[in-house]
Tab-separated table of C-alpha atoms in Angstrom:
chain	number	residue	atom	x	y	z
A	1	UNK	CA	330.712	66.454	215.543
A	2	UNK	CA	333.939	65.354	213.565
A	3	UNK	CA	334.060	64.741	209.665
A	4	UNK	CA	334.708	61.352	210.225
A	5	UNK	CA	330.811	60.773	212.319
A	6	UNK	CA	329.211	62.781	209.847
A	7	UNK	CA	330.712	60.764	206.976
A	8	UNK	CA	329.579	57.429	208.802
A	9	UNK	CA	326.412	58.911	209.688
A	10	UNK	CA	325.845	60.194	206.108
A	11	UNK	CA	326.700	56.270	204.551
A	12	UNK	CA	324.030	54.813	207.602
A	13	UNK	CA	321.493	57.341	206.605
A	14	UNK	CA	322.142	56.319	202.261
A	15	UNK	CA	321.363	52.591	203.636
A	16	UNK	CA	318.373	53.596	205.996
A	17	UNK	CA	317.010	55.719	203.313
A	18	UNK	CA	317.586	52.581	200.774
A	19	UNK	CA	315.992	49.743	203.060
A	20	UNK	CA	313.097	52.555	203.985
A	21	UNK	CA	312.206	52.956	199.813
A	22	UNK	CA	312.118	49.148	199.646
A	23	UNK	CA	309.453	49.124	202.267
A	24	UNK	CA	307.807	52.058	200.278
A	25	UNK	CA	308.475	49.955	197.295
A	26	UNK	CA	306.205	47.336	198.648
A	27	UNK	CA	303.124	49.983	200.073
A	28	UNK	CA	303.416	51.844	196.357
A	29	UNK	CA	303.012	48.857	194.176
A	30	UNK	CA	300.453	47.260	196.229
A	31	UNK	CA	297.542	50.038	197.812
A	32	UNK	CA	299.385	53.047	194.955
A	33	UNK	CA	299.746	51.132	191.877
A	34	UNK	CA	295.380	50.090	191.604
A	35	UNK	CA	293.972	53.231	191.904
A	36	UNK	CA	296.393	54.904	188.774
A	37	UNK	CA	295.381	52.002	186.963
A	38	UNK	CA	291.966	53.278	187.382
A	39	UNK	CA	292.825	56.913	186.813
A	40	UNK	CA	294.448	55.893	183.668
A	41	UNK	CA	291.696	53.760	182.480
A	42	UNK	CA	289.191	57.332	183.029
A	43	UNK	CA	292.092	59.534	181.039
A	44	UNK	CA	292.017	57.066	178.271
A	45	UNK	CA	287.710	57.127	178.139
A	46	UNK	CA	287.839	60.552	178.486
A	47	UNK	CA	289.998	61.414	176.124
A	48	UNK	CA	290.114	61.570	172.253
A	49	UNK	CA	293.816	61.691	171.800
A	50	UNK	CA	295.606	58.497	171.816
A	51	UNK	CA	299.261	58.865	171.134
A	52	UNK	CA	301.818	55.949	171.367
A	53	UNK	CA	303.238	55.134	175.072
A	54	UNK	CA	307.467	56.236	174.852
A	55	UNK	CA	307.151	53.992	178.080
A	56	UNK	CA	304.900	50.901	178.636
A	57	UNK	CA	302.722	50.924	181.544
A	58	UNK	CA	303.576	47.965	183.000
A	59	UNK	CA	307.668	49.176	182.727
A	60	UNK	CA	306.390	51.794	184.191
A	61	UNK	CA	304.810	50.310	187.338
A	62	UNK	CA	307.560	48.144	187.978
A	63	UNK	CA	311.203	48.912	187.092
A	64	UNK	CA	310.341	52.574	186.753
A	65	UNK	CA	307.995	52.790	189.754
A	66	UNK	CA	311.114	50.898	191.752
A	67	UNK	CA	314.104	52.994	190.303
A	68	UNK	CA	312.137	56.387	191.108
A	69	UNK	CA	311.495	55.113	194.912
A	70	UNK	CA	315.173	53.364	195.298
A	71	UNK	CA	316.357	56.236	194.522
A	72	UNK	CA	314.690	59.052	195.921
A	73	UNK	CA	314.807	56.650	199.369
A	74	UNK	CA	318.907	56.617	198.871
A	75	UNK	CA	318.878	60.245	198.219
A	76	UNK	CA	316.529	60.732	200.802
A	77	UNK	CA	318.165	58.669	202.948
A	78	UNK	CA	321.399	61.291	202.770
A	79	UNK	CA	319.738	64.571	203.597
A	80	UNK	CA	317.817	63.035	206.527
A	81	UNK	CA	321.170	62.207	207.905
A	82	UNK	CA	322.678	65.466	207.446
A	83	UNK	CA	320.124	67.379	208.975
A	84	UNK	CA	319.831	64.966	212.033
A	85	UNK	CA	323.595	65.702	212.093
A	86	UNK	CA	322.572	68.920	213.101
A	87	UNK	CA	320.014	68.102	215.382
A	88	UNK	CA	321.816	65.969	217.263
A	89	UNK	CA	322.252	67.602	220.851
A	90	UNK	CA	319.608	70.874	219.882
A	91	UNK	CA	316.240	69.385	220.026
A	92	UNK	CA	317.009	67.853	223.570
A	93	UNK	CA	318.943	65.349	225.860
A	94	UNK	CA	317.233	62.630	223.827
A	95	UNK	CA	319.553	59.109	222.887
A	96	UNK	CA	320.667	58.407	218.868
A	97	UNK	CA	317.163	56.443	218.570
A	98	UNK	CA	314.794	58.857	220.058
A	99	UNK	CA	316.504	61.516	217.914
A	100	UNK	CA	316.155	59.605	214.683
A	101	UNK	CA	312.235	59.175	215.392
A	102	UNK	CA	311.576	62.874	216.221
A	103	UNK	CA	313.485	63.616	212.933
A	104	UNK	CA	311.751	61.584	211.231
A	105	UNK	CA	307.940	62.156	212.868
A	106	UNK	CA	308.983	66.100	212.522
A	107	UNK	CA	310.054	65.503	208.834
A	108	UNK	CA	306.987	63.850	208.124
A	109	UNK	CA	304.900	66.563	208.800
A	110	UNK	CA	306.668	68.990	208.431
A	111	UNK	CA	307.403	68.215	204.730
A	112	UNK	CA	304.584	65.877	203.795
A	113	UNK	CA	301.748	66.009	205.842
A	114	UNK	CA	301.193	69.858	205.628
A	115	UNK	CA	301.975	70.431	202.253
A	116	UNK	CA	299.726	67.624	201.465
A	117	UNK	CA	296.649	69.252	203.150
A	118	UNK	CA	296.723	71.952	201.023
A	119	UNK	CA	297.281	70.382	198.016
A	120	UNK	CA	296.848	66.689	198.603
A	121	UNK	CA	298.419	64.497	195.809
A	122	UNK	CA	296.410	63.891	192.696
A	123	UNK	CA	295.967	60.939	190.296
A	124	UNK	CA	296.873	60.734	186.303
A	125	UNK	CA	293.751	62.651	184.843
A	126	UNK	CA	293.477	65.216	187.173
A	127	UNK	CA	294.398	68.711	186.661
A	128	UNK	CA	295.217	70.918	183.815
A	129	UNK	CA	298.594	70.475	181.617
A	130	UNK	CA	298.433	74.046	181.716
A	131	UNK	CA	298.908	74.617	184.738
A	132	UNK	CA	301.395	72.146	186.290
A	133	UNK	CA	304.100	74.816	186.608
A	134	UNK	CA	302.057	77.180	188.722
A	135	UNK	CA	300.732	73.934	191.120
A	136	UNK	CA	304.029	72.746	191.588
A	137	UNK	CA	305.345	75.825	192.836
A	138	UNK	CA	303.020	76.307	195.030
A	139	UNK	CA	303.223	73.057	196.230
A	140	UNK	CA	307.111	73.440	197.161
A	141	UNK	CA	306.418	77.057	198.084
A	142	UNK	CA	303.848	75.515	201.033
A	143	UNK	CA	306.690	72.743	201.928
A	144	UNK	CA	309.237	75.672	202.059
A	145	UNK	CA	307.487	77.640	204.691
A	146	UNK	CA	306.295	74.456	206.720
A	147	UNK	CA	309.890	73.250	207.089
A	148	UNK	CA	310.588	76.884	207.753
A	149	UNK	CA	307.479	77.104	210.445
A	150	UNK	CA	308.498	74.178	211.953
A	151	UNK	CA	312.418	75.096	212.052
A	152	UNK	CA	311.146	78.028	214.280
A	153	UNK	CA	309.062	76.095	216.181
A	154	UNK	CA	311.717	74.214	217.550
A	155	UNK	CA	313.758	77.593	218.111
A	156	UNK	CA	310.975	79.187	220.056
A	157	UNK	CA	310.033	76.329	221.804
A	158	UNK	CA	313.755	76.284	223.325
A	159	UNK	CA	313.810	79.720	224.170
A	160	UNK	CA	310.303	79.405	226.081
A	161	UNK	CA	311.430	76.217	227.788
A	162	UNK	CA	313.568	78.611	230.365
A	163	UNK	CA	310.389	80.582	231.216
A	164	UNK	CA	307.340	78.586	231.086
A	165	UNK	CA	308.584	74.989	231.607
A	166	UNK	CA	308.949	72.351	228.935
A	167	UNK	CA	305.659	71.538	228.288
A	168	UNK	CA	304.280	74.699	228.345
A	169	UNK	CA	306.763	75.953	225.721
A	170	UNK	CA	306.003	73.036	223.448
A	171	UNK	CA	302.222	73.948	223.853
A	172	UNK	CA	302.831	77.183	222.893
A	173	UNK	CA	305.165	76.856	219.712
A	174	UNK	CA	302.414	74.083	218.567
A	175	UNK	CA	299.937	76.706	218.976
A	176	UNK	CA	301.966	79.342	216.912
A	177	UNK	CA	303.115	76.790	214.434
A	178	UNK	CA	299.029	75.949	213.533
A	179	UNK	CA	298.524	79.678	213.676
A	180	UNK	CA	301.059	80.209	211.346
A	181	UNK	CA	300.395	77.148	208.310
A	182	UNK	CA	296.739	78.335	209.325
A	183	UNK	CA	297.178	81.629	207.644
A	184	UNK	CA	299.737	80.663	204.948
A	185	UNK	CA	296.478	78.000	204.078
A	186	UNK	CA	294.468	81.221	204.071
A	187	UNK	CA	296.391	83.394	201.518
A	188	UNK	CA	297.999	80.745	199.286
A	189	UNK	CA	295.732	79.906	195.829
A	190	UNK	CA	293.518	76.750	196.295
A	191	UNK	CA	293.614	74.307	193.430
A	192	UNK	CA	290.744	72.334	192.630
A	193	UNK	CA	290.775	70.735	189.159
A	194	UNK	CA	289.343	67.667	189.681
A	195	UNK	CA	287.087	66.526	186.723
A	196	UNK	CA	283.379	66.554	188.191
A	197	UNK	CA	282.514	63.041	187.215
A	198	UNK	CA	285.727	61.688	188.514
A	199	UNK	CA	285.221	59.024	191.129
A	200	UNK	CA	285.653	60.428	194.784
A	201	UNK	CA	286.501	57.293	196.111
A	202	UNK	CA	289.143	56.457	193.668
A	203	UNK	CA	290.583	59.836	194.431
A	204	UNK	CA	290.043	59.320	197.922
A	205	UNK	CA	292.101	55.619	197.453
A	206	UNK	CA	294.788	57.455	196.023
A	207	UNK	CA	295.264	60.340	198.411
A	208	UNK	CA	295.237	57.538	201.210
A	209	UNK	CA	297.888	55.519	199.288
A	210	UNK	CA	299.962	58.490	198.670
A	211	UNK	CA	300.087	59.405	202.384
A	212	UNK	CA	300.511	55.843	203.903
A	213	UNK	CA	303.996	55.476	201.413
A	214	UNK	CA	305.351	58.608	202.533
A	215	UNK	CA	304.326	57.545	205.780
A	216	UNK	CA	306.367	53.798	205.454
A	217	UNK	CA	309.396	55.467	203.870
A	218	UNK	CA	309.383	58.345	206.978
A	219	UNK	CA	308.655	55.603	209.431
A	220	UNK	CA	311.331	52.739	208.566
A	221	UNK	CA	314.154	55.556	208.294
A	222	UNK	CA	313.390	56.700	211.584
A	223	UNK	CA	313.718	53.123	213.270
A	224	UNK	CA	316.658	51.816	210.846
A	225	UNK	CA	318.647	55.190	210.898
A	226	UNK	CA	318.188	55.668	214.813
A	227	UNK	CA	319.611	51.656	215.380
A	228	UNK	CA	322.772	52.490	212.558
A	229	UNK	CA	323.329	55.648	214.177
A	230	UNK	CA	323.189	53.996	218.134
A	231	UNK	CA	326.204	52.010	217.129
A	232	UNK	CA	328.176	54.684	215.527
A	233	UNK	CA	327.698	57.265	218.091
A	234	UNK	CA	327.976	54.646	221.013
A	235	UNK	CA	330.300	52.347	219.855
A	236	UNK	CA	331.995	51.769	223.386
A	237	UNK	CA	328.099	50.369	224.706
A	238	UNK	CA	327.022	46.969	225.205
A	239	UNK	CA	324.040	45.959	223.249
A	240	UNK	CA	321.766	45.788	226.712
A	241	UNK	CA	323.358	49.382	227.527
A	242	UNK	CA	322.654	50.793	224.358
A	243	UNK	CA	318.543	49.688	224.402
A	244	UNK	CA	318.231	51.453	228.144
A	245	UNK	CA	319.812	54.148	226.598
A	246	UNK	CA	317.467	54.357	223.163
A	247	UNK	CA	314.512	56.517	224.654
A	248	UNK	CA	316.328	59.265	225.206
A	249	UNK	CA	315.636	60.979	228.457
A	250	UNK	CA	319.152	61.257	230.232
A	251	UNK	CA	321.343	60.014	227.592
A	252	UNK	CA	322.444	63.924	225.585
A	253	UNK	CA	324.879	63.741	222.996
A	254	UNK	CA	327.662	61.320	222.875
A	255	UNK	CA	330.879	62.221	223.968
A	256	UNK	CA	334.354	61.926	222.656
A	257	UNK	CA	333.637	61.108	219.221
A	258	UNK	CA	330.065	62.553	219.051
A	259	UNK	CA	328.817	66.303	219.396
């Protein structure tokens, strides 16, 4: 792939990522924004400290809640593109949109979802100032070695492919991928500092709103980014040519100015 389609591809995926963390935007202010309300409101009961707010909450949950997502969508956005950049043509013969979606469903699990399993996301009030250095290390330490299990999941499952058939390979690299975050759940630290009178359903609310964010931003990229992408590496296509060709199946990578 030429500097030229990763530079276009790169710009799509900024403007993908940007229209995805407006969607978020919307799912983090409405179903996110309640239940830290409440956690704050159990901080501030619990607690005999009350210092003066640097930043007011309700800057906070609105210009500062929609710089941090705008942001991290755009930056987002970026890296998404650059790694299906090198995708492209090595998870499959799939088309431009059916690429984008895997990315995207992969990347959602892959960096979310099991990371978030082992140490789910947790409201204001919860957990020890302490230690916040050792839990977020951990926390990226379990992301590193899902993206990492799930990099060699796709490797193996390629190399099986030859021998046991397609869907017998993919079977068996799921298999060895649960094996694997299995174990690494196993050894790595749990971390449970949740305060024992702190509601479990407004913990539960937030975990749920937490997920279904990460879940819009993962999900709109995938469907925007695979449509900007169709039309930069198939710019020779009709518009009826280029949805017959959006599943995938036969299509591979582009030619001439693609892979």
């Amino acid at each position: 792939m030429n500097s030229a389609t990763v530079r276009n591809l790169l710009v799509r995926g900024m403007l993908a990522g940007l229209a995805a963390g407006l969607l978020a935007l919307v799912v983090a202010y409405f179903l996110g924004e309640p239940p830290v309300d409440s956690a704050i409101a159990y901080e501030e009961g619990h607690s005999h400290e009350h210092g003066v707010e640097a930043v007011s909450r309700t800057m906070q949950s609105t210009a500062g809640l929609s710089t941090g997502v705008l942001v991290y969508g755009i930056a987002f956005g970026g890296i998404a593109a650059l790694a299906y950049c090198f995708a492209l043509g090595r998870i499959g013969r799939f088309g431009p949109r059916a690429s984008a979606l895997l990315l995207a469903g992969a990347g959602l699990v892959a960096v979310y979802v099991v990371p978030f399993l082992k140490y789910p996301a947790n409201p204001p009030s919860v957990g020890e100032a302490d230690t916040i250095g050792r839990r977020t290390a951990l926390y990226f330490l379990m992301m590193v070695l899902s993206v990492l299990l799930a990099i060699a999941t796709v490797i193996l499952g390629k190399r099986l492919a030859p021998r046991l058939g397609n869907w017998n390979a993919t079977l068996a690299a799921g298999a060895l991928f649960l094996l694997a975050a299995g174990l690494a759940y196993a050894f790595l630290p749990a971390v449970d500092e949740v305060p024992k009178d702190f509601s479990p359903s407004l913990l539960w609310r937030f975990r749920l709103a937490a997920l279904a964010v990460q879940a819009t931003l993962w999900t709109a990229f995938g469907l925007v980014f695979g449509v900007l992408a169709e039309r930069v590496l198939t710019p020779g296509r009709t518009a009826g040519e280029r949805r017959a060709a959006g599943g995938g199946g036969a299509g591979g990578p582009p030619r001439g100015r693609g892979v």
